[in-house]
Amino acid sequence: MLIELKNIFKWVNSGGNRFFLLKDINLKIEQGAFISVMGPSGSGKSTLLNILGMLDTFDEGDYYFNGQPVHQLKEKYRSRLYKEHIGFVFQAYHLIDELTVYENIETPLLYKKVSSPERKALVSDMLDRFNIVGKKDLFPAQLSGGQQQLVGVARALISKPKLLLADEPTGNLNSKQGAEIMELFKRLNQEDGVTVVQVTHSEKNAAYGSQILELLDGRIISK
Amino acid sequence: MIKNYLKIALRNLWKDKTFTGLNMLGLTVAFTVAILLSVYALFELSYDRFHENIDRIYNVYTTAQSPDGPEVSTAKPIPFALALQKEVPGVEKITKYNGGNVLVTYGDKQLRMEAAYVDPDFFSIFSFPVIKGNEQHLVEDESSIVITQKTAKTLFGEENALGKTVNILQQGRQRPYTISSILEDIPTQSTMRFHLALNFKNQSDFVYADNLTNWEKSNHRVYLKLSEGVKPSQFEKATRSFTALHREKFINDLKRDGVLPDTNGQYIQQRLLPYKDIHFATEKNGTARTSRLYPYLVLGIAFLILFIASANFINMSIAKSSGRLREIGMRKTLGANKFQLFFQFWGESVLIYSLAVLMGIGLAHLLCGQFQTVFRTAASFTNVMGPLTIFAFFTGVVVITLIAGGYPALFMTKLGILQSLKGKMEASGKNRLRDGLLIVQFGITILLISGTMILWDQLEYMRSKDVGFNKEQVIAFPLNGKREDAQAMQLLRNELANTPGIVNITASNNILGLGKDGTSSTSAMGFDYKGRGVTTNILIVDHDYTETLDLQILKGRSFSRDHKSDSLGLVINQAMADALQEKDPLRAHIILNDTVRYSVIGVVKDFNFQGFDKTIAPLTLFLNPKWNMRNVYVKVSGSNPLQSMDRIERAWAKIEPNAEFLGSFLDENIDRTLIKERLMTKMIGSGSILAVILSCVGLFAMSLLVVNQRRKEIGIRKVVGASVATITILLGKEFLKLVGIAFLIAAPLAWWFSFQWLQGYVYRIDLSVLTFLFAGGIVLVIAIATIGTKTIGAALQNPAKSLRTE
Ligand SMILES: Nc1ncnc2c1ncn2[C@@H]1O[C@H](COP(=O)(O)OP(=O)(O)OP(=O)(O)O)[C@@H](O)[C@H]1O
Ligand SMILES: [Mg+2]
C-alpha cells in the first residue's frame, strides 16, 4: 500500500463559520495504480492532490505514505519524503523561465546532490526518452505549450519518483498534445510501475486511468 | 549548484536590465561617495594617532577665574615646566614648546621656515623618529639642530645634510647651527608641524634668557607625558598647592578684585588636555572642549547615503520578488530547502553588492585627487589604510549585504509552497516596510537639504556681515622678508607713494581674518585699573591704522603724526570703554609696567577682530611702529583693485626680492577663517544632492513597479470611466503621503540639530520655518516629478493595450 488516507478533514474559518474544503476523505492507493480525480470546479480536487503531495496540510485525520505516518512527521522529514518519492506536474507547467530545458530537468538532481557525471547521464536519458534532445538549450518561452509540459513531466520523473501527481496536466493543451501526455502517463504507469494520480475535467483523459475518483463539495462520492 | 545559482543570477540580472542598472548605479555612486567621505572622516579622526605614547601625552593649560568668568590659557611662564616636574609627582617627561618663523640661510639660499623650539625630552614624548644621524640626545647641544627629510631636500637637494652648517637669523645677527640628525617627514595627520627643531634656549633673550625666574610672563606651551598609572584628574588636583605657591601674587590680585573661585575653591587651575584631542579642541567656559562633530557628521552622511541606496535595493528586491515567487515555489517542490533558497537569493544580492563595492573602490580611487582639491584635504587611501580600517570596511560591507540582501531573501523564501506557486504575496507587512524605508529616505533627504541651506545661510551671513572695518578694499600681506620691519615699511611707503590706486598704508602685529600664510595670533594683557583687574586684547599698530581700515571713531581722535606724545596714547574699542566703566573714556589713564602712564585718546566702534564664534572683546591699540609689525595693510581705491594688487606685489618684490608676496584682500582673509564651515556646507550639500538623486532613483523604480503591477487595474478603471488625472493622483497619492510624514519627522529634527549647531556662534542667523518648508517643498516637487513621469504615462495608455498584456 503506497498511500492510505483515513478520515481526512480540511477546513478554513471564515467569519466564525467553518468552511470545509475536504470532508472525511478515506482513500487507499496501491503501488502501480493510475487514478483520475474528477469533479466540478471548486469540489476540492486540487486541495486533495496538494495534500497527497504534502504541499498542503490538513486539519484532521491520518495520512500514511509508504507506511509512514505523514501527519506525525516534522516538516523536515515530510519534505525529505516528497523529495525522494513524489514528482509534480502542473497545469501551468511552472518551469523556471531563466533556465534552459536541460537545466530545468537537471534542477531536482542538484537538490539531491547527485554527482555531475551521473546528472549528465540521467538528463541525457530523459531528453532521449522524451525526444527533446534538440530543444535542450532552449528556454521555456521558446517552446510550445505541449513541449513545455513535456519538459515538466520529464523534470518530475528525473528523480525516479514512486508517485506522480498531476493537476490538470493537459488543461492548457489542445487535444492532440493532451493525448500525447496521456499516452506518456500510461506508458510510465505500465512499463515503469509509477503510481499516477491526475486531476482532469475530461472523461476521455480520465479513461486512461484504471480508477476514477469523483469529488463533490469536498467529499468522495464514488470510487 | 553554485554554478547553477550564478547562472540564474546573471540571467535574472540581465533580464531586468532597468532594475539591475538602477541598482548598480545607485549602489556604486553611494559606495564611491561613502568611501571618499569615510576616508576624509577617518583621516581627520586619525590625527596625531601616530605618537606611540599618545594616551599619556597632555598639554598643560590653565583655567583662570576672571571678572568675566573663567578664561583659558595655554601659555606658560619659563620656570613652569621644570618646577612642575620637580614638585608634582607623576610627570615622567616634560617639554616646553614654542613655534616660530625663522630665516634660514645656506649659501645663497634663503628660506623662511617653521621652527620648533623644544627641550630635549620633546623627542622622547612625541614620536618623530630619526632616520639619519644622531638618534639620542637631540637638540641637547645648543649649537645643533634637527631637520626633517623634506627640509634637508629643500636646503641641500641631493647632498648629504648631516653635519652641514646653516645660518639662522636671530636677534638681528646670523647664528650658525650644525645639523645633527634628520627626522622622518612629519605625517600629514600631525597637528604639530615644523621644518626644523632647535633647543628651547636658542630663542631670543626677550623670550627666554630674560625670564628664567619670571612667573609673570607666559609665552610658550608645555607638553608632558604622565607616568604609568597616573590619572589626569588626580594630577590636576595634585597641582593645586604648586599653583598656590608660585602664583600667589596673581591669586591675591584676583581675590582683591572680588573674583569668585571655582567650585573647588581654586582661582587658577592647571589642567591637562589629552594630546589626542588637540586637533578637535575648542575653548568653552574656561575648559577645553573636544568636539569630533565634523568628522562624525561626515561619517554619518556616508552612512545615510549607503542607507538610502540600500533601502532602494531592499524595496526593489521585494517589489520584484513577486515575479520570482513561482520559481521559489517550484524549487521547493523540486526539493530545495529554505537555506538553499535563502542562499540563492542572498547570493544574488551579494553579487550586486560586490560589484558595486568594487566599482565604488575603483571610482573613489580615481576621484580621490579631485576630492582632495574640492574639499582641501590631504586625506587619501594611503594615509588611512590599515589592517583595522580594511577589516572594519569589509565587516561593514558584509553586514550591509546581510541586511539589504538577506531581508528580501528571507521574505521571499519564508512563504508557503502553495502561496509561492500562486505567485501572490500577502499584501500586509510588505508595504509597511517599504513605506517605512521610503519615509526614512525622504526624511534623510529633507534633513540634509535643510542642513545645507542653514549652513549656507549662516556662512553667507558671516561673510557679508558688517565687520566694522573695510574688508573689500584693503589688501594685507605678511612682512616675511629679511629686512627689519620698520625699515621695510618705510621703503614700501616710499615705493608706493604717488602710485595711483593706493590710498593708505599701515601695519600691525596681528592679522585680521586668516592670511595666505595661514597664521594668526592674539595677544592680551591684564592690568589694574582703579583697584579692578581689567583684561584687554592688544594690537600694536603703525600710523594710519584706523584710516586704512576705515574704523569709525566714536570719540576723540586716532593716532596722528602731529602729536609726538601718541606713543603713550591709546585707542580703545567700545567694549574696552565699557570695561573701564568711565563716563568719559577719554579721561582714562592706564599705568603699565608700574611706571609708564598711557592715556586714552580715542574710542573706535567695535569691529570683529576675532572669529564670529566670539563676542567682540575689549581691545586696546598701541602706536609703536618700531615694534615687530608682521603685517602690512594697504587700502586701495575702488577702481581696479586687482591692478593695485599687482603694483603692490611689484613694489614688494623690489624691497624683498627673496620673499614671496602673500597678499590677499581682507574679505578673502575672512573667508579663510570660515574654511570649516565652507567645507561642511560643501560636504553636506553634495551629500544632500546625492541623497535627492538616490531617493529619486528609488522612487522612480518603485513607481515603475507599481505601474507595472497595477497595469490591469489601471486599464479596468479607465474602461469604467476614470480620467487620467484621477488615475495619476491615485497612483501618486500614496508616495506623496510618505513625503508628508517624512517632513513631519525630519523638520523638527533638522531644526533641533541646526539650533544646537548655531549655538556655537555668537553672530548667527535666526532659524526660520520657511527654510524647512522650502526643503520639504523641494523634496515634494522632485518626488511628484519623478513619480509623474511613469504614472501619467500609465494613465494615458490605451486600456485595451494594458488589459491585453495581462
Ligand atoms: N486558502 C483557501 N482559503 C479558502 N478557501 C479555499 C482556499 N483554497 C481553496 N479554497 C476553496 O476550496 C474549494 C476547493 O478548491 P480546489 O482548488 O481544491 O478546487 P478544484 O476542485 O481544484 O477546482 P478547479 O477544478 O476549479 O481547479 C474552493 O471552493 C476554493 O474556493
Ligand atoms: Mg484545481
Coordinates of C-alpha atoms in Angstrom, one line a residue, chain B residues 2 5-6 8-9 13 313-314 317 324 327-328 338-354 394-413:
Chain B
I2 CA 26.8 27.3 -7.2
Y5 CA 22.9 29.8 -8.9
L6 CA 25.4 32.0 -10.6
I8 CA 20.4 32.1 -12.9
A9 CA 21.5 35.1 -11.0
L13 CA 20.1 40.5 -13.6
F313 CA 17.8 48.0 -3.1
I314 CA 15.6 46.3 -0.5
S317 CA 14.1 43.4 -4.5
R324 CA 10.0 35.1 -8.7
E327 CA 10.3 29.9 -9.2
I328 CA 10.7 29.7 -5.4
K338 CA 14.8 27.1 2.8
F339 CA 18.5 27.5 3.4
Q340 CA 19.4 26.7 -0.2
L341 CA 16.8 29.1 -1.4
F342 CA 17.9 31.8 1.0
F343 CA 21.5 31.5 -0.1
Q344 CA 20.5 31.6 -3.7
F345 CA 18.7 34.8 -3.4
W346 CA 21.0 36.3 -0.9
G347 CA 23.9 35.4 -3.2
E348 CA 22.3 37.4 -6.0
S349 CA 22.4 40.5 -3.7
V350 CA 25.9 39.7 -2.7
L351 CA 26.8 39.6 -6.3
I352 CA 25.4 43.1 -7.0
Y353 CA 26.8 44.5 -3.8
S354 CA 30.3 43.1 -4.5
F394 CA 34.7 44.6 4.9
T395 CA 32.8 43.9 8.1
G396 CA 30.6 46.9 7.2
V397 CA 30.0 45.7 3.7
V398 CA 29.2 42.2 4.9
V399 CA 26.7 43.5 7.5
I400 CA 25.1 45.8 4.9
T401 CA 24.7 43.0 2.3
L402 CA 23.5 40.6 5.0
I403 CA 20.7 43.0 5.9
A404 CA 19.9 44.5 2.5
G405 CA 20.2 41.2 0.6
G406 CA 19.1 39.0 3.5
Y407 CA 15.9 40.6 4.3
P408 CA 14.3 40.2 0.8
A409 CA 15.7 36.7 0.6
L410 CA 14.2 35.8 3.9
F411 CA 11.0 37.5 2.9
M412 CA 10.7 35.5 -0.3
T413 CA 11.7 32.1 1.0

